[in-house]
């Protein structure tokens, strides 16, 4: 069958039938950790097993076995999964690395020039100065993160109106700048292409040097450098809700992406939320909207940001929130 990436692969079932020796306890533990990593990355990308199976060309049954720690996966199949998830292969492998900054540092190094790498090596070895590497204080406004259905667009607009700032929905900005819908961008350029455009759109917004209320896409946390830009440039708030509320709100909008026609939609949503929660939790503030009306949630959001605006808006010469 023709692969998504333009190559021809043997049927995954043929690979699945290739049996290896029964794993010992260490191998079994590794496979369990590997399965958890794959499930977590799939959740962060917001992909159901069905979607991952279609993009990777690997059977949904085998992906389920892999995620449960029962799949003796070959390196070739694992590479296809990493390509489908648009994530480095190493991110799927169990690791003792716990630093949240490591993926950011790794991706920055991959994009760096030889001169920048040499400078970084001097700094890390203690032979150089931080000098221009130090970040200047920036404050570009309020960013709202969270799963689809959290109320980022609705509450973001209400907050922007309340404090007299512009409201920007990042996904709409990406569409405006590229002349394509998000779904068309992903279909044409894949997840990796979309994330590049997402980062470019964010950089252009930051270059405007004006305070905004920004509603981000739910999966922005899966791109280390872009998410780090959000965290360091905005006062970031995680709009949190129960999975059932997320689902009800999304259905109320008539939007079931990426879970349309999926009988396991609710379980997939829980997987996505569980996978992203540690990243969402890096936000400076959390607003739990569970059980709140739109008006009550908006009032809480305004009250939450008022002290921030009084402190940071003055420091950066920005207009404070309206009383």
PDB file of N, CA and C in Angstrom, residues 102-190:
ATOM      1  N   UNK A 102      14.089  20.943  28.281  1.00  0.00           N
ATOM      2  CA  UNK A 102      14.935  20.179  27.374  1.00  0.00           C
ATOM      3  C   UNK A 102      14.417  20.173  25.934  1.00  0.00           C
ATOM      4  N   UNK A 103      13.118  19.899  25.671  1.00  0.00           N
ATOM      5  CA  UNK A 103      12.662  19.913  24.281  1.00  0.00           C
ATOM      6  C   UNK A 103      12.875  21.276  23.612  1.00  0.00           C
ATOM      7  N   UNK A 104      12.731  22.359  24.394  1.00  0.00           N
ATOM      8  CA  UNK A 104      12.950  23.693  23.843  1.00  0.00           C
ATOM      9  C   UNK A 104      14.408  23.864  23.450  1.00  0.00           C
ATOM     10  N   UNK A 105      15.313  23.509  24.387  1.00  0.00           N
ATOM     11  CA  UNK A 105      16.750  23.627  24.124  1.00  0.00           C
ATOM     12  C   UNK A 105      17.151  22.787  22.922  1.00  0.00           C
ATOM     13  N   UNK A 106      16.653  21.553  22.869  1.00  0.00           N
ATOM     14  CA  UNK A 106      16.976  20.649  21.764  1.00  0.00           C
ATOM     15  C   UNK A 106      16.546  21.228  20.433  1.00  0.00           C
ATOM     16  N   UNK A 107      15.311  21.754  20.357  1.00  0.00           N
ATOM     17  CA  UNK A 107      14.827  22.289  19.089  1.00  0.00           C
ATOM     18  C   UNK A 107      15.544  23.577  18.698  1.00  0.00           C
ATOM     19  N   UNK A 108      15.922  24.376  19.695  1.00  0.00           N
ATOM     20  CA  UNK A 108      16.683  25.592  19.399  1.00  0.00           C
ATOM     21  C   UNK A 108      18.055  25.245  18.834  1.00  0.00           C
ATOM     22  N   UNK A 109      18.681  24.209  19.408  1.00  0.00           N
ATOM     23  CA  UNK A 109      20.000  23.790  18.920  1.00  0.00           C
ATOM     24  C   UNK A 109      19.896  23.299  17.481  1.00  0.00           C
ATOM     25  N   UNK A 110      18.842  22.582  17.159  1.00  0.00           N
ATOM     26  CA  UNK A 110      18.671  22.066  15.799  1.00  0.00           C
ATOM     27  C   UNK A 110      18.553  23.194  14.777  1.00  0.00           C
ATOM     28  N   UNK A 111      18.037  24.336  15.201  1.00  0.00           N
ATOM     29  CA  UNK A 111      17.846  25.452  14.274  1.00  0.00           C
ATOM     30  C   UNK A 111      19.001  26.451  14.308  1.00  0.00           C
ATOM     31  N   UNK A 112      19.909  26.286  15.253  1.00  0.00           N
ATOM     32  CA  UNK A 112      20.959  27.278  15.465  1.00  0.00           C
ATOM     33  C   UNK A 112      22.018  27.243  14.373  1.00  0.00           C
ATOM     34  N   UNK A 113      22.664  28.405  14.174  1.00  0.00           N
ATOM     35  CA  UNK A 113      23.807  28.488  13.267  1.00  0.00           C
ATOM     36  C   UNK A 113      25.042  27.975  13.996  1.00  0.00           C
ATOM     37  N   UNK A 114      26.112  27.641  13.265  1.00  0.00           N
ATOM     38  CA  UNK A 114      27.353  27.215  13.924  1.00  0.00           C
ATOM     39  C   UNK A 114      27.879  28.233  14.927  1.00  0.00           C
ATOM     40  N   UNK A 115      27.744  29.528  14.609  1.00  0.00           N
ATOM     41  CA  UNK A 115      28.209  30.571  15.534  1.00  0.00           C
ATOM     42  C   UNK A 115      27.394  30.553  16.820  1.00  0.00           C
ATOM     43  N   UNK A 116      26.067  30.397  16.691  1.00  0.00           N
ATOM     44  CA  UNK A 116      25.214  30.354  17.875  1.00  0.00           C
ATOM     45  C   UNK A 116      25.522  29.125  18.732  1.00  0.00           C
ATOM     46  N   UNK A 117      25.778  27.999  18.093  1.00  0.00           N
ATOM     47  CA  UNK A 117      26.113  26.780  18.829  1.00  0.00           C
ATOM     48  C   UNK A 117      27.429  26.955  19.576  1.00  0.00           C
ATOM     49  N   UNK A 118      28.427  27.566  18.915  1.00  0.00           N
ATOM     50  CA  UNK A 118      29.710  27.803  19.576  1.00  0.00           C
ATOM     51  C   UNK A 118      29.542  28.717  20.779  1.00  0.00           C
ATOM     52  N   UNK A 119      28.722  29.752  20.634  1.00  0.00           N
ATOM     53  CA  UNK A 119      28.459  30.676  21.744  1.00  0.00           C
ATOM     54  C   UNK A 119      27.786  29.936  22.896  1.00  0.00           C
ATOM     55  N   UNK A 120      26.789  29.112  22.567  1.00  0.00           N
ATOM     56  CA  UNK A 120      26.078  28.362  23.600  1.00  0.00           C
ATOM     57  C   UNK A 120      27.004  27.404  24.334  1.00  0.00           C
ATOM     58  N   UNK A 121      27.901  26.756  23.600  1.00  0.00           N
ATOM     59  CA  UNK A 121      28.857  25.835  24.230  1.00  0.00           C
ATOM     60  C   UNK A 121      29.764  26.584  25.202  1.00  0.00           C
ATOM     61  N   UNK A 122      30.195  27.794  24.830  1.00  0.00           N
ATOM     62  CA  UNK A 122      31.029  28.588  25.727  1.00  0.00           C
ATOM     63  C   UNK A 122      30.286  28.939  27.008  1.00  0.00           C
ATOM     64  N   UNK A 123      29.015  29.328  26.855  1.00  0.00           N
ATOM     65  CA  UNK A 123      28.220  29.702  28.029  1.00  0.00           C
ATOM     66  C   UNK A 123      28.008  28.507  28.948  1.00  0.00           C
ATOM     67  N   UNK A 124      27.617  27.367  28.359  1.00  0.00           N
ATOM     68  CA  UNK A 124      27.329  26.182  29.161  1.00  0.00           C
ATOM     69  C   UNK A 124      28.575  25.631  29.833  1.00  0.00           C
ATOM     70  N   UNK A 125      29.726  25.838  29.219  1.00  0.00           N
ATOM     71  CA  UNK A 125      30.969  25.342  29.808  1.00  0.00           C
ATOM     72  C   UNK A 125      31.563  26.312  30.822  1.00  0.00           C
ATOM     73  N   UNK A 126      30.951  27.491  30.942  1.00  0.00           N
ATOM     74  CA  UNK A 126      31.451  28.481  31.879  1.00  0.00           C
ATOM     75  C   UNK A 126      32.541  29.357  31.314  1.00  0.00           C
ATOM     76  N   UNK A 127      32.793  29.240  30.011  1.00  0.00           N
ATOM     77  CA  UNK A 127      33.874  30.010  29.392  1.00  0.00           C
ATOM     78  C   UNK A 127      33.387  31.304  28.759  1.00  0.00           C
ATOM     79  N   UNK A 128      32.084  31.435  28.619  1.00  0.00           N
ATOM     80  CA  UNK A 128      31.558  32.625  27.953  1.00  0.00           C
ATOM     81  C   UNK A 128      30.660  33.438  28.852  1.00  0.00           C
ATOM     82  N   UNK A 129      30.156  34.535  28.298  1.00  0.00           N
ATOM     83  CA  UNK A 129      29.250  35.408  29.030  1.00  0.00           C
ATOM     84  C   UNK A 129      27.837  35.249  28.467  1.00  0.00           C
ATOM     85  N   UNK A 130      26.874  35.549  29.334  1.00  0.00           N
ATOM     86  CA  UNK A 130      25.495  35.480  28.861  1.00  0.00           C
ATOM     87  C   UNK A 130      25.223  36.624  27.889  1.00  0.00           C
ATOM     88  N   UNK A 131      25.682  37.798  28.237  1.00  0.00           N
ATOM     89  CA  UNK A 131      25.551  38.959  27.357  1.00  0.00           C
ATOM     90  C   UNK A 131      24.209  39.018  26.671  1.00  0.00           C
ATOM     91  N   UNK A 132      24.250  38.985  25.334  1.00  0.00           N
ATOM     92  CA  UNK A 132      23.034  39.129  24.543  1.00  0.00           C
ATOM     93  C   UNK A 132      22.095  37.951  24.649  1.00  0.00           C
ATOM     94  N   UNK A 133      22.504  36.864  25.331  1.00  0.00           N
ATOM     95  CA  UNK A 133      21.609  35.707  25.441  1.00  0.00           C
ATOM     96  C   UNK A 133      20.530  35.905  26.491  1.00  0.00           C
ATOM     97  N   UNK A 134      20.710  36.890  27.356  1.00  0.00           N
ATOM     98  CA  UNK A 134      19.714  37.117  28.391  1.00  0.00           C
ATOM     99  C   UNK A 134      18.427  37.636  27.750  1.00  0.00           C
ATOM    100  N   UNK A 135      17.314  37.136  28.232  1.00  0.00           N
ATOM    101  CA  UNK A 135      16.039  37.570  27.692  1.00  0.00           C
ATOM    102  C   UNK A 135      15.616  38.900  28.317  1.00  0.00           C
ATOM    103  N   UNK A 136      15.156  39.804  27.477  1.00  0.00           N
ATOM    104  CA  UNK A 136      14.611  41.035  27.995  1.00  0.00           C
ATOM    105  C   UNK A 136      13.179  40.772  28.450  1.00  0.00           C
ATOM    106  N   UNK A 137      12.766  41.528  29.473  1.00  0.00           N
ATOM    107  CA  UNK A 137      11.402  41.365  29.978  1.00  0.00           C
ATOM    108  C   UNK A 137      10.410  41.773  28.891  1.00  0.00           C
ATOM    109  N   UNK A 138       9.434  40.936  28.654  1.00  0.00           N
ATOM    110  CA  UNK A 138       8.406  41.241  27.665  1.00  0.00           C
ATOM    111  C   UNK A 138       7.041  40.975  28.257  1.00  0.00           C
ATOM    112  N   UNK A 139       6.086  41.762  27.824  1.00  0.00           N
ATOM    113  CA  UNK A 139       4.709  41.517  28.229  1.00  0.00           C
ATOM    114  C   UNK A 139       3.831  41.878  27.052  1.00  0.00           C
ATOM    115  N   UNK A 140       3.257  40.865  26.428  1.00  0.00           N
ATOM    116  CA  UNK A 140       2.449  41.094  25.237  1.00  0.00           C
ATOM    117  C   UNK A 140       0.962  40.902  25.493  1.00  0.00           C
ATOM    118  N   UNK A 141       0.594  40.644  26.730  1.00  0.00           N
ATOM    119  CA  UNK A 141      -0.817  40.528  27.045  1.00  0.00           C
ATOM    120  C   UNK A 141      -1.181  39.247  27.756  1.00  0.00           C
ATOM    121  N   UNK A 142      -2.398  38.798  27.512  1.00  0.00           N
ATOM    122  CA  UNK A 142      -2.962  37.623  28.167  1.00  0.00           C
ATOM    123  C   UNK A 142      -3.180  36.534  27.120  1.00  0.00           C
ATOM    124  N   UNK A 143      -2.690  35.336  27.386  1.00  0.00           N
ATOM    125  CA  UNK A 143      -2.919  34.203  26.489  1.00  0.00           C
ATOM    126  C   UNK A 143      -3.760  33.159  27.202  1.00  0.00           C
ATOM    127  N   UNK A 144      -4.734  32.633  26.506  1.00  0.00           N
ATOM    128  CA  UNK A 144      -5.604  31.593  27.044  1.00  0.00           C
ATOM    129  C   UNK A 144      -5.270  30.277  26.366  1.00  0.00           C
ATOM    130  N   UNK A 145      -5.010  29.248  27.175  1.00  0.00           N
ATOM    131  CA  UNK A 145      -4.721  27.923  26.639  1.00  0.00           C
ATOM    132  C   UNK A 145      -5.746  26.934  27.192  1.00  0.00           C
ATOM    133  N   UNK A 146      -5.827  25.778  26.576  1.00  0.00           N
ATOM    134  CA  UNK A 146      -6.756  24.749  27.036  1.00  0.00           C
ATOM    135  C   UNK A 146      -7.332  23.976  25.868  1.00  0.00           C
ATOM    136  N   UNK A 147      -8.032  22.917  26.199  1.00  0.00           N
ATOM    137  CA  UNK A 147      -8.622  22.042  25.193  1.00  0.00           C
ATOM    138  C   UNK A 147      -9.762  22.755  24.469  1.00  0.00           C
ATOM    139  N   UNK A 148     -10.079  22.283  23.275  1.00  0.00           N
ATOM    140  CA  UNK A 148     -11.255  22.820  22.575  1.00  0.00           C
ATOM    141  C   UNK A 148     -12.484  22.675  23.450  1.00  0.00           C
ATOM    142  N   UNK A 149     -13.300  23.714  23.431  1.00  0.00           N
ATOM    143  CA  UNK A 149     -14.487  23.703  24.263  1.00  0.00           C
ATOM    144  C   UNK A 149     -14.264  24.302  25.636  1.00  0.00           C
ATOM    145  N   UNK A 150     -13.047  24.802  25.895  1.00  0.00           N
ATOM    146  CA  UNK A 150     -12.767  25.403  27.203  1.00  0.00           C
ATOM    147  C   UNK A 150     -13.361  26.800  27.320  1.00  0.00           C
ATOM    148  N   UNK A 151     -13.675  27.440  26.185  1.00  0.00           N
ATOM    149  CA  UNK A 151     -14.234  28.790  26.208  1.00  0.00           C
ATOM    150  C   UNK A 151     -13.213  29.862  25.885  1.00  0.00           C
ATOM    151  N   UNK A 152     -12.110  29.485  25.252  1.00  0.00           N
ATOM    152  CA  UNK A 152     -11.042  30.455  24.981  1.00  0.00           C
ATOM    153  C   UNK A 152     -11.520  31.597  24.085  1.00  0.00           C
ATOM    154  N   UNK A 153     -12.252  31.276  23.042  1.00  0.00           N
ATOM    155  CA  UNK A 153     -12.711  32.318  22.123  1.00  0.00           C
ATOM    156  C   UNK A 153     -13.781  33.189  22.770  1.00  0.00           C
ATOM    157  N   UNK A 154     -14.764  32.554  23.365  1.00  0.00           N
ATOM    158  CA  UNK A 154     -15.864  33.303  23.982  1.00  0.00           C
ATOM    159  C   UNK A 154     -15.374  34.178  25.120  1.00  0.00           C
ATOM    160  N   UNK A 155     -14.652  33.589  26.060  1.00  0.00           N
ATOM    161  CA  UNK A 155     -14.175  34.350  27.219  1.00  0.00           C
ATOM    162  C   UNK A 155     -13.075  35.326  26.819  1.00  0.00           C
ATOM    163  N   UNK A 156     -12.264  34.955  25.831  1.00  0.00           N
ATOM    164  CA  UNK A 156     -11.220  35.853  25.364  1.00  0.00           C
ATOM    165  C   UNK A 156     -11.789  37.145  24.800  1.00  0.00           C
ATOM    166  N   UNK A 157     -12.836  37.040  23.989  1.00  0.00           N
ATOM    167  CA  UNK A 157     -13.477  38.230  23.432  1.00  0.00           C
ATOM    168  C   UNK A 157     -14.072  39.100  24.538  1.00  0.00           C
ATOM    169  N   UNK A 158     -14.708  38.461  25.511  1.00  0.00           N
ATOM    170  CA  UNK A 158     -15.320  39.212  26.605  1.00  0.00           C
ATOM    171  C   UNK A 158     -14.254  39.917  27.436  1.00  0.00           C
ATOM    172  N   UNK A 159     -13.122  39.241  27.678  1.00  0.00           N
ATOM    173  CA  UNK A 159     -12.034  39.859  28.431  1.00  0.00           C
ATOM    174  C   UNK A 159     -11.455  41.038  27.657  1.00  0.00           C
ATOM    175  N   UNK A 160     -11.217  40.854  26.358  1.00  0.00           N
ATOM    176  CA  UNK A 160     -10.652  41.925  25.538  1.00  0.00           C
ATOM    177  C   UNK A 160     -11.560  43.149  25.526  1.00  0.00           C
ATOM    178  N   UNK A 161     -12.867  42.927  25.406  1.00  0.00           N
ATOM    179  CA  UNK A 161     -13.812  44.044  25.430  1.00  0.00           C
ATOM    180  C   UNK A 161     -13.775  44.762  26.771  1.00  0.00           C
ATOM    181  N   UNK A 162     -13.618  43.990  27.836  1.00  0.00           N
ATOM    182  CA  UNK A 162     -13.627  44.558  29.185  1.00  0.00           C
ATOM    183  C   UNK A 162     -12.418  45.451  29.443  1.00  0.00           C
ATOM    184  N   UNK A 163     -11.248  45.062  28.935  1.00  0.00           N
ATOM    185  CA  UNK A 163     -10.026  45.816  29.232  1.00  0.00           C
ATOM    186  C   UNK A 163      -9.588  46.708  28.068  1.00  0.00           C
ATOM    187  N   UNK A 164     -10.343  46.690  26.977  1.00  0.00           N
ATOM    188  CA  UNK A 164     -10.054  47.586  25.870  1.00  0.00           C
ATOM    189  C   UNK A 164      -8.886  47.179  24.997  1.00  0.00           C
ATOM    190  N   UNK A 165      -8.570  45.888  24.953  1.00  0.00           N
ATOM    191  CA  UNK A 165      -7.477  45.393  24.122  1.00  0.00           C
ATOM    192  C   UNK A 165      -8.031  44.669  22.905  1.00  0.00           C
ATOM    193  N   UNK A 166      -7.158  44.395  21.950  1.00  0.00           N
ATOM    194  CA  UNK A 166      -7.552  43.610  20.776  1.00  0.00           C
ATOM    195  C   UNK A 166      -7.607  42.138  21.150  1.00  0.00           C
ATOM    196  N   UNK A 167      -8.538  41.429  20.515  1.00  0.00           N
ATOM    197  CA  UNK A 167      -8.629  39.983  20.701  1.00  0.00           C
ATOM    198  C   UNK A 167      -8.159  39.298  19.432  1.00  0.00           C
ATOM    199  N   UNK A 168      -7.284  38.298  19.574  1.00  0.00           N
ATOM    200  CA  UNK A 168      -6.769  37.550  18.429  1.00  0.00           C
ATOM    201  C   UNK A 168      -6.922  36.061  18.702  1.00  0.00           C
ATOM    202  N   UNK A 169      -7.506  35.370  17.740  1.00  0.00           N
ATOM    203  CA  UNK A 169      -7.579  33.910  17.802  1.00  0.00           C
ATOM    204  C   UNK A 169      -6.466  33.383  16.901  1.00  0.00           C
ATOM    205  N   UNK A 170      -5.487  32.706  17.459  1.00  0.00           N
ATOM    206  CA  UNK A 170      -4.281  32.348  16.722  1.00  0.00           C
ATOM    207  C   UNK A 170      -4.578  31.520  15.481  1.00  0.00           C
ATOM    208  N   UNK A 171      -5.493  30.585  15.571  1.00  0.00           N
ATOM    209  CA  UNK A 171      -5.808  29.757  14.397  1.00  0.00           C
ATOM    210  C   UNK A 171      -6.388  30.586  13.253  1.00  0.00           C
ATOM    211  N   UNK A 172      -7.221  31.580  13.602  1.00  0.00           N
ATOM    212  CA  UNK A 172      -7.767  32.458  12.563  1.00  0.00           C
ATOM    213  C   UNK A 172      -6.664  33.323  11.952  1.00  0.00           C
ATOM    214  N   UNK A 173      -5.701  33.728  12.775  1.00  0.00           N
ATOM    215  CA  UNK A 173      -4.581  34.513  12.284  1.00  0.00           C
ATOM    216  C   UNK A 173      -3.730  33.692  11.308  1.00  0.00           C
ATOM    217  N   UNK A 174      -3.524  32.409  11.632  1.00  0.00           N
ATOM    218  CA  UNK A 174      -2.797  31.504  10.729  1.00  0.00           C
ATOM    219  C   UNK A 174      -3.525  31.402   9.395  1.00  0.00           C
ATOM    220  N   UNK A 175      -4.837  31.247   9.443  1.00  0.00           N
ATOM    221  CA  UNK A 175      -5.637  31.144   8.215  1.00  0.00           C
ATOM    222  C   UNK A 175      -5.550  32.431   7.395  1.00  0.00           C
ATOM    223  N   UNK A 176      -5.616  33.579   8.088  1.00  0.00           N
ATOM    224  CA  UNK A 176      -5.554  34.867   7.392  1.00  0.00           C
ATOM    225  C   UNK A 176      -4.208  35.063   6.707  1.00  0.00           C
ATOM    226  N   UNK A 177      -3.140  34.713   7.400  1.00  0.00           N
ATOM    227  CA  UNK A 177      -1.803  34.933   6.856  1.00  0.00           C
ATOM    228  C   UNK A 177      -1.468  33.988   5.702  1.00  0.00           C
ATOM    229  N   UNK A 178      -2.083  32.809   5.686  1.00  0.00           N
ATOM    230  CA  UNK A 178      -1.737  31.812   4.670  1.00  0.00           C
ATOM    231  C   UNK A 178      -2.826  31.588   3.620  1.00  0.00           C
ATOM    232  N   UNK A 179      -3.985  32.191   3.817  1.00  0.00           N
ATOM    233  CA  UNK A 179      -5.045  32.057   2.837  1.00  0.00           C
ATOM    234  C   UNK A 179      -5.632  30.669   2.741  1.00  0.00           C
ATOM    235  N   UNK A 180      -5.487  29.875   3.794  1.00  0.00           N
ATOM    236  CA  UNK A 180      -6.015  28.511   3.842  1.00  0.00           C
ATOM    237  C   UNK A 180      -6.637  28.256   5.197  1.00  0.00           C
ATOM    238  N   UNK A 181      -7.618  27.360   5.252  1.00  0.00           N
ATOM    239  CA  UNK A 181      -8.181  26.969   6.534  1.00  0.00           C
ATOM    240  C   UNK A 181      -7.203  26.044   7.252  1.00  0.00           C
ATOM    241  N   UNK A 182      -7.379  25.899   8.555  1.00  0.00           N
ATOM    242  CA  UNK A 182      -6.512  25.006   9.323  1.00  0.00           C
ATOM    243  C   UNK A 182      -6.562  23.592   8.757  1.00  0.00           C
ATOM    244  N   UNK A 183      -7.756  23.110   8.441  1.00  0.00           N
ATOM    245  CA  UNK A 183      -7.886  21.742   7.913  1.00  0.00           C
ATOM    246  C   UNK A 183      -7.176  21.608   6.567  1.00  0.00           C
ATOM    247  N   UNK A 184      -7.229  22.657   5.729  1.00  0.00           N
ATOM    248  CA  UNK A 184      -6.542  22.607   4.441  1.00  0.00           C
ATOM    249  C   UNK A 184      -5.028  22.618   4.632  1.00  0.00           C
ATOM    250  N   UNK A 185      -4.548  23.416   5.594  1.00  0.00           N
ATOM    251  CA  UNK A 185      -3.108  23.468   5.873  1.00  0.00           C
ATOM    252  C   UNK A 185      -2.601  22.102   6.303  1.00  0.00           C
ATOM    253  N   UNK A 186      -3.340  21.460   7.214  1.00  0.00           N
ATOM    254  CA  UNK A 186      -2.917  20.145   7.710  1.00  0.00           C
ATOM    255  C   UNK A 186      -2.967  19.104   6.596  1.00  0.00           C
ATOM    256  N   UNK A 187      -4.007  19.184   5.758  1.00  0.00           N
ATOM    257  CA  UNK A 187      -4.121  18.225   4.656  1.00  0.00           C
ATOM    258  C   UNK A 187      -2.977  18.387   3.660  1.00  0.00           C
ATOM    259  N   UNK A 188      -2.556  19.630   3.408  1.00  0.00           N
ATOM    260  CA  UNK A 188      -1.520  19.895   2.412  1.00  0.00           C
ATOM    261  C   UNK A 188      -0.104  19.745   2.967  1.00  0.00           C
ATOM    262  N   UNK A 189       0.103  20.193   4.211  1.00  0.00           N
ATOM    263  CA  UNK A 189       1.461  20.275   4.752  1.00  0.00           C
ATOM    264  C   UNK A 189       1.682  19.413   5.996  1.00  0.00           C
ATOM    265  N   UNK A 190       0.622  18.786   6.498  1.00  0.00           N
ATOM    266  CA  UNK A 190       0.757  17.925   7.674  1.00  0.00           C
ATOM    267  C   UNK A 190       0.870  18.725   8.962  1.00  0.00           C
TER     268      UNK A 190
END
